[in-house]
Short mmCIF file of C-alpha atoms and ligand atoms in Angstrom, two decimals:
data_model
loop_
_atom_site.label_atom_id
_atom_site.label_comp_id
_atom_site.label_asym_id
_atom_site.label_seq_id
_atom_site.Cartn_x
_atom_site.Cartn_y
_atom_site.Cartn_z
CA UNK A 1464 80.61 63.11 202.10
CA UNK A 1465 81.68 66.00 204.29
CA UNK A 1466 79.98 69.67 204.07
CA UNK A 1467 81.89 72.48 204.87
CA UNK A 1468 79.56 72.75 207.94
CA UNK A 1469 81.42 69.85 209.25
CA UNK A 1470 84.22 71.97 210.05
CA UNK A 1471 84.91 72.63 213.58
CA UNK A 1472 83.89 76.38 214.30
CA UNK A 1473 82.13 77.29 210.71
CA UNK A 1474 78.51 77.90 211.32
CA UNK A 1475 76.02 78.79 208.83
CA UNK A 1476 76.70 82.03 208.42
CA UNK A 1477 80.38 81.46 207.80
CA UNK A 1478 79.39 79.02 205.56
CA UNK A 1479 77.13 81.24 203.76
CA UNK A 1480 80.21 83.29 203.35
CA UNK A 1481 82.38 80.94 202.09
CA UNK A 1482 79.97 79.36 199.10
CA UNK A 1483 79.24 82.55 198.39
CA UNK A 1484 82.63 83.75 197.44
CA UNK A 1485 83.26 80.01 195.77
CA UNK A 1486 83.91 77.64 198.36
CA UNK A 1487 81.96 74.69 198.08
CA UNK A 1488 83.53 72.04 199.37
CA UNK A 1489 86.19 70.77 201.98
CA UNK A 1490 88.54 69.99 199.18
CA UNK A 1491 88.78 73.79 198.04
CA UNK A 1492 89.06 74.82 201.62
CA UNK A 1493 91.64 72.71 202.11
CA UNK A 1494 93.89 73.47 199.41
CA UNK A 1495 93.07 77.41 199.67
CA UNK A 1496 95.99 79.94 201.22
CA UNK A 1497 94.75 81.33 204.43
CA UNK A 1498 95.20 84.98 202.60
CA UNK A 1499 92.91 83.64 199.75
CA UNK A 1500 90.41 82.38 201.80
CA UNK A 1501 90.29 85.48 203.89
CA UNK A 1502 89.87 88.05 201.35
CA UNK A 1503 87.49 86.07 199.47
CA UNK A 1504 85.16 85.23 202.54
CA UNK A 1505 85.32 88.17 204.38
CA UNK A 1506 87.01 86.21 207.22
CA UNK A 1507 90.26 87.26 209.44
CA UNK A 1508 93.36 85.75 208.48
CA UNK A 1509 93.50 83.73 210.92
CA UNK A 1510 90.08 82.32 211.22
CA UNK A 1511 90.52 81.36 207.45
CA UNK A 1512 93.98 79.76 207.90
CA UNK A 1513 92.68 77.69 210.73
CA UNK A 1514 89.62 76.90 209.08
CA UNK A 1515 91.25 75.50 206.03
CA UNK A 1516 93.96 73.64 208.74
CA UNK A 1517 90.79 71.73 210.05
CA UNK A 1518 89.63 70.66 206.70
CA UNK A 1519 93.23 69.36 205.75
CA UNK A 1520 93.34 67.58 208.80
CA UNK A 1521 89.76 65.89 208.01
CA UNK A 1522 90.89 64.89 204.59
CA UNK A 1523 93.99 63.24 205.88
CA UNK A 1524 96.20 65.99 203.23
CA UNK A 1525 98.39 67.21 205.89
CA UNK A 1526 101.67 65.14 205.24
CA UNK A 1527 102.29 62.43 203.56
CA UNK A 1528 104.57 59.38 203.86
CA UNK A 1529 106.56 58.89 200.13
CA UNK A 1530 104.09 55.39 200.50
CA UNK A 1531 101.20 57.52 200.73
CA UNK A 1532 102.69 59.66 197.80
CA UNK A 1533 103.06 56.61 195.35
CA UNK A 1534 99.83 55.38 195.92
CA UNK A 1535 98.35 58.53 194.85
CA UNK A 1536 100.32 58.62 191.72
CA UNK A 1537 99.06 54.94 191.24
CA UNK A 1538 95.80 56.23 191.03
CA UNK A 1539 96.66 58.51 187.74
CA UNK A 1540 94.34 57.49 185.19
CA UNK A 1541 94.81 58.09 181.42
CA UNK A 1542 92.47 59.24 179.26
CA UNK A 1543 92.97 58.34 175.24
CA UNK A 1544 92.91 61.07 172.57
CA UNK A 1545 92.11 58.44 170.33
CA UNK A 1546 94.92 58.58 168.55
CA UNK A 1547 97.56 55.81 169.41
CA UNK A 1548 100.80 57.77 168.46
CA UNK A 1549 99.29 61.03 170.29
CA UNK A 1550 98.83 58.70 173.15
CA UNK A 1551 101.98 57.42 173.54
CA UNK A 1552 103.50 60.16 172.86
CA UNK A 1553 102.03 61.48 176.20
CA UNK A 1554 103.03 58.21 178.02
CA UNK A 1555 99.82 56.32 177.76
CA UNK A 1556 96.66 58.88 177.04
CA UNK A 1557 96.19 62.48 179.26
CA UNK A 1558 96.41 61.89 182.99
CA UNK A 1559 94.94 62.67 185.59
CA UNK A 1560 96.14 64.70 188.25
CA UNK A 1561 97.98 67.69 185.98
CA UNK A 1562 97.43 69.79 183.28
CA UNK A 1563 98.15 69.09 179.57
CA UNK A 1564 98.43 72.60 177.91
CA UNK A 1565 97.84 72.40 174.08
CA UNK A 1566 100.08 75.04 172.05
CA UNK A 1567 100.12 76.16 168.90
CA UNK A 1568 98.86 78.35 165.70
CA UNK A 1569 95.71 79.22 164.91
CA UNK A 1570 93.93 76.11 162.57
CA UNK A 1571 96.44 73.52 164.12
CA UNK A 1572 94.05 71.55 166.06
CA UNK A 1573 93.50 72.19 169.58
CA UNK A 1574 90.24 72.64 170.21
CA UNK A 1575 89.25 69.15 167.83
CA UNK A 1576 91.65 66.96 169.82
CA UNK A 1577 89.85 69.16 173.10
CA UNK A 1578 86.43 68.15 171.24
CA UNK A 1579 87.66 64.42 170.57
CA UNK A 1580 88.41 64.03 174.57
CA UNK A 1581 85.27 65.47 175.53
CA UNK A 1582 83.50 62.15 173.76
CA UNK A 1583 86.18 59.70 174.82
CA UNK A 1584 85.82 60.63 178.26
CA UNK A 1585 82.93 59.13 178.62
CA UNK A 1586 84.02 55.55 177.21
CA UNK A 1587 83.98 52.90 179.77
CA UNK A 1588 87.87 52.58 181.28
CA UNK A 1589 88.58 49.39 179.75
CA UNK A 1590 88.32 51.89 176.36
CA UNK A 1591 90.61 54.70 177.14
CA UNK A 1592 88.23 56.83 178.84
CA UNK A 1593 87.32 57.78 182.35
CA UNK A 1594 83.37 57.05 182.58
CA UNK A 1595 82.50 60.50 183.58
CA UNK A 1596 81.11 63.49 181.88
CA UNK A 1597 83.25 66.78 180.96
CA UNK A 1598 83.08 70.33 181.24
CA UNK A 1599 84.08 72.88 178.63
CA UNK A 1600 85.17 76.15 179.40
CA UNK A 1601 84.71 77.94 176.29
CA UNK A 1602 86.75 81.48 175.76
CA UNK A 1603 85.87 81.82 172.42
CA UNK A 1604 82.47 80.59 171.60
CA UNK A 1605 84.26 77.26 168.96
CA UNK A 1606 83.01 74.66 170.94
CA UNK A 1607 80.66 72.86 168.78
CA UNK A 1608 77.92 69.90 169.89
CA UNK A 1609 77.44 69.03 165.71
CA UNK A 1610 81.64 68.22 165.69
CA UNK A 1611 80.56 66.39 168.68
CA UNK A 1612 78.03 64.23 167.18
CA UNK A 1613 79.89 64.02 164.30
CA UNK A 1614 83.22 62.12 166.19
CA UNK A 1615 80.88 60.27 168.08
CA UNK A 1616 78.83 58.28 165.02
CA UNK A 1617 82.65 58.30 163.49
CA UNK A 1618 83.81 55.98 166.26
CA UNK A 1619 80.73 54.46 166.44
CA UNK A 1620 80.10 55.40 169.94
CA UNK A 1621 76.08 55.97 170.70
CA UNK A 1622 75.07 59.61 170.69
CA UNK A 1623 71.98 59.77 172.64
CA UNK A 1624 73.89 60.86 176.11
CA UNK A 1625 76.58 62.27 174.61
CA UNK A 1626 76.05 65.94 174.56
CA UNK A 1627 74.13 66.01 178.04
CA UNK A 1628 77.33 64.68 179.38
CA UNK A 1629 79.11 67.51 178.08
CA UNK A 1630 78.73 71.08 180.38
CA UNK A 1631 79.83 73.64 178.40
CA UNK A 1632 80.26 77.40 180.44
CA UNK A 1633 81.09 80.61 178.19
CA UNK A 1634 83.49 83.10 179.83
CA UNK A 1635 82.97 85.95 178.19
CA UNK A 1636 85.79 88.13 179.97
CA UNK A 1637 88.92 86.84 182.16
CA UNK A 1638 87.31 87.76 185.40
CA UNK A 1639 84.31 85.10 184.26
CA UNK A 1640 86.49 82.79 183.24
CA UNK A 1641 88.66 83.04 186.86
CA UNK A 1642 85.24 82.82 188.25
CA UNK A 1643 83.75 79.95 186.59
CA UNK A 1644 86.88 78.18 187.83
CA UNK A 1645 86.50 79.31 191.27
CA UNK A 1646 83.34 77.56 191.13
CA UNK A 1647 83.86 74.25 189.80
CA UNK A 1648 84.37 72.21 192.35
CA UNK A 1649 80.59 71.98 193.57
CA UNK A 1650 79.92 70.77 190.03
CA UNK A 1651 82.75 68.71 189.79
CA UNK A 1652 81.20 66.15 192.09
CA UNK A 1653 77.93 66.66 191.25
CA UNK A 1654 77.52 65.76 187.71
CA UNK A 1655 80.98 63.39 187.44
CA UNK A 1656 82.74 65.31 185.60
CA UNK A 1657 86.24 63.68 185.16
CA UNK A 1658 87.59 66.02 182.22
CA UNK A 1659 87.96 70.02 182.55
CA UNK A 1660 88.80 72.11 179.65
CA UNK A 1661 89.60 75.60 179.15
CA UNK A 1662 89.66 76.92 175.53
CA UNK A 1663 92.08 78.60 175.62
CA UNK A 1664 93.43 79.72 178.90
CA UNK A 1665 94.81 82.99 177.62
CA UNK A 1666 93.24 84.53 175.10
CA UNK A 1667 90.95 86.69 177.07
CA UNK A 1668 93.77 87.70 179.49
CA UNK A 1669 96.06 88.59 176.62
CA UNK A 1670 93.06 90.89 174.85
CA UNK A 1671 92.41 92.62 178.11
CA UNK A 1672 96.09 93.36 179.44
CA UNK A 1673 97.75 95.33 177.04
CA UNK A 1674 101.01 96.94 177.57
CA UNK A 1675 104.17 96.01 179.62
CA UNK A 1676 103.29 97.67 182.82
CA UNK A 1677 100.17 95.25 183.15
CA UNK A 1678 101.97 92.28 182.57
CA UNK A 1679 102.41 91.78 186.39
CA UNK A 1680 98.80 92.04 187.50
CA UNK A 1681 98.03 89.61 184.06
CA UNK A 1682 100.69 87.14 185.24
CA UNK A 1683 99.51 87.40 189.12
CA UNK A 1684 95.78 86.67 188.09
CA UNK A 1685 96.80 83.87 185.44
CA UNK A 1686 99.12 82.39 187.87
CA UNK A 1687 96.25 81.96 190.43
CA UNK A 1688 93.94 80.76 188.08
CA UNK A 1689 96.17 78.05 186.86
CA UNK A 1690 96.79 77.13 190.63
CA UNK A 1691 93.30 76.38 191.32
CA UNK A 1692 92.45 74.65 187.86
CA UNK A 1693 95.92 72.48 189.31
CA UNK A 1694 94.22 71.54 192.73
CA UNK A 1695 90.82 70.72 191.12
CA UNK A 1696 93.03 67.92 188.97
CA UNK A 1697 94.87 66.90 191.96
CA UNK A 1698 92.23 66.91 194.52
CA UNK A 1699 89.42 64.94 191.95
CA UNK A 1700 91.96 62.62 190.21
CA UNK A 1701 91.16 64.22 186.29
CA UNK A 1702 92.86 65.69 183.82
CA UNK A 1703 92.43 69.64 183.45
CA UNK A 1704 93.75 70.57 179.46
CA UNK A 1705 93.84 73.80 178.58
CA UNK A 1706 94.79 75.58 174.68
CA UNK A 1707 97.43 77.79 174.42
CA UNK A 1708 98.34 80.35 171.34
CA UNK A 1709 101.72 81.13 170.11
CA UNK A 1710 103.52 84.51 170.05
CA UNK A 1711 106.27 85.42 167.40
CA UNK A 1712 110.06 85.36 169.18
CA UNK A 1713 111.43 88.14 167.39
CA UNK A 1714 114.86 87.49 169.32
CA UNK A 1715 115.10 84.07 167.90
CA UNK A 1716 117.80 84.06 165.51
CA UNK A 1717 118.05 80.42 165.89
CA UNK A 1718 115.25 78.24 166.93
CA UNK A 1719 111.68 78.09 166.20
CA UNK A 1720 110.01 81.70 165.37
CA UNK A 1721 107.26 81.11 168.01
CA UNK A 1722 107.23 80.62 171.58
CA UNK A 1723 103.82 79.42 173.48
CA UNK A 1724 102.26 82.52 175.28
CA UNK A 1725 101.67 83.16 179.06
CA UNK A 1726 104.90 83.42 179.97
CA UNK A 1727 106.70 81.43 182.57
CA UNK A 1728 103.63 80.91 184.71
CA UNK A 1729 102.49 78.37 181.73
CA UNK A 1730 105.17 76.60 181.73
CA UNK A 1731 105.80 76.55 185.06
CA UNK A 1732 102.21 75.18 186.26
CA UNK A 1733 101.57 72.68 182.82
CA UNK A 1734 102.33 69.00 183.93
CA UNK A 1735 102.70 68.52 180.42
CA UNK A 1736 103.19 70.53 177.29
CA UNK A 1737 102.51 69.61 173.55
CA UNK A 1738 103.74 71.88 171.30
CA UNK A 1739 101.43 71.33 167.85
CA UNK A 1740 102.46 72.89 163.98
CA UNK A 1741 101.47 71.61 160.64
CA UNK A 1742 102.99 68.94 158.84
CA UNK A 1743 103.12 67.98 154.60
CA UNK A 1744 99.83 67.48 153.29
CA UNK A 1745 97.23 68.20 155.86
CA UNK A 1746 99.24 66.28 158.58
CA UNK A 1747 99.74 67.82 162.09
CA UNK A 1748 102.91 67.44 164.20
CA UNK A 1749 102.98 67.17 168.08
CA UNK A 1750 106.06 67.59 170.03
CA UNK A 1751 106.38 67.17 173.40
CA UNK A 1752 108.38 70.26 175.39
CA UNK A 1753 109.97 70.36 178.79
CA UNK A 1754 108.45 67.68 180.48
CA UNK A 1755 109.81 66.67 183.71
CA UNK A 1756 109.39 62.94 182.84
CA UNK A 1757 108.29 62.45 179.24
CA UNK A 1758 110.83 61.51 177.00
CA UNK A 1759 111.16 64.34 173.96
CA UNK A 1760 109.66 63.45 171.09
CA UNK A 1761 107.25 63.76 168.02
CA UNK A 1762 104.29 62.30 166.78
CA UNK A 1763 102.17 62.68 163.60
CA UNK A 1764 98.39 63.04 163.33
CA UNK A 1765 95.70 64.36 160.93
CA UNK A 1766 92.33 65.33 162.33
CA UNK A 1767 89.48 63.47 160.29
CA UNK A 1768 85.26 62.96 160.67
CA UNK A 1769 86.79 60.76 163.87
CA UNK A 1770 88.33 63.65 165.51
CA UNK A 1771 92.24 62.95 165.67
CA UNK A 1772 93.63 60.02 163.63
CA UNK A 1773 96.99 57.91 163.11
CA UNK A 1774 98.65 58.98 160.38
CA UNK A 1775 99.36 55.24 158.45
CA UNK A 1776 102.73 54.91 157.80
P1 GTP B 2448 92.47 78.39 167.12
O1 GTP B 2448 91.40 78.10 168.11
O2 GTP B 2448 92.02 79.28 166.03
O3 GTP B 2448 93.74 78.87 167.74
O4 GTP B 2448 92.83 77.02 166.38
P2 GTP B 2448 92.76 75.52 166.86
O5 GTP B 2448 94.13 75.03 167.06
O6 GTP B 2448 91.80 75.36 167.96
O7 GTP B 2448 92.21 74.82 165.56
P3 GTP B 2448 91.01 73.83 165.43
O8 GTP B 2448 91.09 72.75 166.44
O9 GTP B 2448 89.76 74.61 165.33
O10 GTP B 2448 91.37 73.11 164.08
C1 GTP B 2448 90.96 73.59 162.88
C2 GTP B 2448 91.33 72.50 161.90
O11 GTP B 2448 90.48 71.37 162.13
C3 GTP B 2448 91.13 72.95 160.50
O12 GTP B 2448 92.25 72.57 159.77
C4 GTP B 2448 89.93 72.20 160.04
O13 GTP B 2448 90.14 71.75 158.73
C5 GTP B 2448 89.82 71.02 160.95
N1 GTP B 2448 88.44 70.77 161.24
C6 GTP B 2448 87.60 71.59 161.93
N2 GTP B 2448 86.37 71.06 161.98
C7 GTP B 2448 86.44 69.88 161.35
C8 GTP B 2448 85.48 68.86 161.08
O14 GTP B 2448 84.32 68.96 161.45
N3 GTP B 2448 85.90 67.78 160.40
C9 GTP B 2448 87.19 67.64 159.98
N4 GTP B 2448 87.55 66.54 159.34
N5 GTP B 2448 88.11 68.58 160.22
C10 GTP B 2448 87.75 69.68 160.88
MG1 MG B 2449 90.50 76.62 168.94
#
């Protein structure tokens, strides 16, 4: 595996720089603008944009042939929610390579079918999972190793490992949380991990940017946070889900009264978004919503001691 030593004309010292402002690897050189780089190193411009040309060029991203392309989207995995009609309703499980964003009320569900994945990631592949470990982002303190345990024993899965394969990091403010990202990829590699989660993306960006005129500066910050949470599930080959609230539509007449926060940026970065509300009698409803690829649909679940479940006809 390549250090970011191994790039032509960064010496120690410029490699000091760069893993101290986040960059870790060749794969988040690569990817990085030559303005990010440069303002978060310290570097010129154009040292940074040349730099991050050199590490492209060593991991063979510079262009690719539409062969090249469909051999990388070959290599999409799918991890299981472990629900069958959730699952298909997403084409086959989460995959890799994008972002699944999870919307919806308070109480509906996200973070157990977040909690659910973070155990059936670490199933052997011939069982829906993706034999690697996973790492929680946290926003708001929910995640929970007991609920962990709990889905686990439910599925009959052996809970000695299971928690130590789970990294969970708190953000406790949106600049954390932008920085935990940042830092990932070093990790990433490290301990396996081959599920990220962020829970949720926006609630600590919504509590801190109040008022229309710092919408722009909120959307600027969430957009580049989504970019790089986008790369890291390109670059590794693993899903990246993140939970999303809803705001009220007040200019709705017709249509549903909520509308999934964040804006365009959201929708514009998710691969794939899953719009969840509750159904009759403790049932949950997931609909898919402008996917590029996924047929529309709707699927029913209800989340039990085994995390998500079938609902049985
Ligand atoms: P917010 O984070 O508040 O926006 O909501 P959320 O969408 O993340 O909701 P969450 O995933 O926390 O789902 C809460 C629902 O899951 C509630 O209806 C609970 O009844 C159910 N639930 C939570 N914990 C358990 C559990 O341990 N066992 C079972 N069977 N259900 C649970
Ligand atoms: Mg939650």
């Amino acid at each position: 595996m390549n250090k970011i030593e191994d790039v032509p004309g960064v010496g120690l010292a410029t490699a000091q720089k760069l893993r101290a402002a986040g960059f870790h690897t060749l794969e988040s050189i690569a990817v990085a603008s030559g303005r990010e780089l440069a303002e978060m190193a310290g570097l010129t411009e154009e040292r940074a944009r040349e730099f991050s040309k050199r590490a492209r060029e060593m991991l063979n991203l510079n262009f690719l042939t539409a062969e090249e392309l469909l051999t990388r989207r070959q290599n999409i995995a799918r991890l299981t929610t472990g629900c069958k009609s959730l699952d298909d309703l997403l084409g086959g499980g989460v995959e890799t390579q994008g972002i699944l964003e999870l919307i919806g009320q308070y109480g509906v569900g996200k973070t157990q079918i977040c909690l659910a994945l973070c155990v059936f990631v670490q199933q052997p592949v011939e069982m829906g999972g993706l034999e690697g470990s996973a790492l929680y982002l946290d926003t708001e303190g929910t995640f929970r190793p007991e609920r962990i345990i709990e889905i686990a024993r439910g599925r009959e899965i052996p809970t000695e490992t299971i928690l130590k394969n789970i990294i969970v990091a708190r953000a406790f403010n949106s600049d954390h949380q932008v920085l935990i990202a940042e830092k990932l990829d070093e990790i990433i590699q490290e301990k396996n991990i081959k599920l990220v989660i962020v829970d949720s993306i926006i609630s600590h960006f919504r509590a801190e940017y109040l008022g229309r005129e710092s919408l722009p500066t909120r959307q600027q910050r969430l957009n580049q946070h989504l970019h790089k949470l986008l790369r890291m599930a390109e670059v590794f080959n693993i899903p990246v889900v993140v939970t999303n609230q809803v705001v009220a539509s007040p200019d709705a007449f017709f249509g549903p009264p909520n509308k999934p926060a964040g804006g365009h940026i959201l929708a514009h970065l998710s691969t794939n978004r899953v719009f969840l509300r509750k159904g009759k009698r403790y049932t949950r409803i997931a609909r898919i919503i402008d996917s590029p690829y996924l047929p529309e649909g709707e699927c029913i679940f209800k989340i039990t001691e085994k995390g998500v479940e079938d609902v049985p006809p």
